[in-house]
Coordinates of C-alpha atoms in Angstrom, one line a residue:
X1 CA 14.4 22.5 -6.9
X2 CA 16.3 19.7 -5.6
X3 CA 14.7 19.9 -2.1
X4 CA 11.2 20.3 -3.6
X5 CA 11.6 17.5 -5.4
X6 CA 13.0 15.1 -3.1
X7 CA 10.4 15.6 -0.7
X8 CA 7.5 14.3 -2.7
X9 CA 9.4 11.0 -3.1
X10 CA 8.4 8.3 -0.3
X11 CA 12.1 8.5 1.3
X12 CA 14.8 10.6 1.1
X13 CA 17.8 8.7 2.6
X14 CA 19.4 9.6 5.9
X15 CA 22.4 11.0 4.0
X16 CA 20.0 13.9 3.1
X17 CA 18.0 14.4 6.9
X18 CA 19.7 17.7 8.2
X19 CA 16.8 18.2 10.6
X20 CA 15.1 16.2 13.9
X21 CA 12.1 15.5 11.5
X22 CA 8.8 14.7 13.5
X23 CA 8.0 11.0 12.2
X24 CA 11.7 10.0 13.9
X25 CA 12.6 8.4 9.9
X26 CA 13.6 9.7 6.3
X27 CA 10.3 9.2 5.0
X28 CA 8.4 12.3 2.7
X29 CA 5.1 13.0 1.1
X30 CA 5.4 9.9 -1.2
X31 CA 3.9 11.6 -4.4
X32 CA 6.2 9.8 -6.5
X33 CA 7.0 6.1 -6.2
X34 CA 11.0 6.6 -6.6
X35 CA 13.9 8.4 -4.7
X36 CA 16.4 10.8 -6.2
X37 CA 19.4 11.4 -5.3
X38 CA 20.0 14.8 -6.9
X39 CA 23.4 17.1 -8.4
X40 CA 25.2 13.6 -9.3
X41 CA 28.7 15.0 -9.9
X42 CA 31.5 14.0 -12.5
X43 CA 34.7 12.6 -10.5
X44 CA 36.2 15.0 -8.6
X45 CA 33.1 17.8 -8.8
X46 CA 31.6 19.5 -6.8
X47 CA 28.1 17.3 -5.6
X48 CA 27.6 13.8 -4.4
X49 CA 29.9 11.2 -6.0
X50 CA 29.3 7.8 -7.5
X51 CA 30.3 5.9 -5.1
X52 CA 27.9 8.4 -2.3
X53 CA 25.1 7.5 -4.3
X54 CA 25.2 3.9 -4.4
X55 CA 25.7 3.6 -0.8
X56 CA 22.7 6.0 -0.5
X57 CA 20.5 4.0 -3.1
X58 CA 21.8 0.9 -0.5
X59 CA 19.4 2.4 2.0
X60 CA 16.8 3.3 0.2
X61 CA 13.5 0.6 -0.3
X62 CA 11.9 0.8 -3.7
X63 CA 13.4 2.1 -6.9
X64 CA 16.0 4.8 -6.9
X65 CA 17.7 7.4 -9.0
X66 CA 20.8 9.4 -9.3
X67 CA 20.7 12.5 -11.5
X68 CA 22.9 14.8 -12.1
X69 CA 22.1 19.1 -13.0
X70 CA 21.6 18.7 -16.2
X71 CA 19.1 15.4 -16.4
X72 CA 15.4 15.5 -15.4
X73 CA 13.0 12.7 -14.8
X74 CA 8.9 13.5 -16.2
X75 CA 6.4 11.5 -15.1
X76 CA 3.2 10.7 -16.8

């Protein structure tokens, strides 16, 4: 679900682009007005770290959020 989700925020950061997309940018359906950085790990986990986050959320241009498995986000 991580995919899925990330693609109806506006942006998903570069970190996350594994493909030539057509637009030339990170950008996504925008459905939601955030970006997630998703399976946040504890130190030394498996998944992106800390410290891989913030520098994600550093390119990323509205609010931003990193959650780890066991967190969800529901919007209204």
């Amino acid at each position: 679900m991580s995919a899925g989700s990330m693609v109806l925020t506006p942006q998903i950061g570069r970190e996350f682009v594994g493909w030539e997309p057509m637009t030339g940018d990170d950008s996504a359906l925008g459905v939601v007005p955030f970006s997630i950085c998703p399976h946040l790990a504890p130190d030394g986990a498996p998944g992106n770290s800390l410290a891989a986050a913030e520098k994600w959320a550093g390119g990323i241009q509205h609010p931003s959020y990193a959650i780890d498995d066991q967190d969800g986000h529901q919007r209204d």
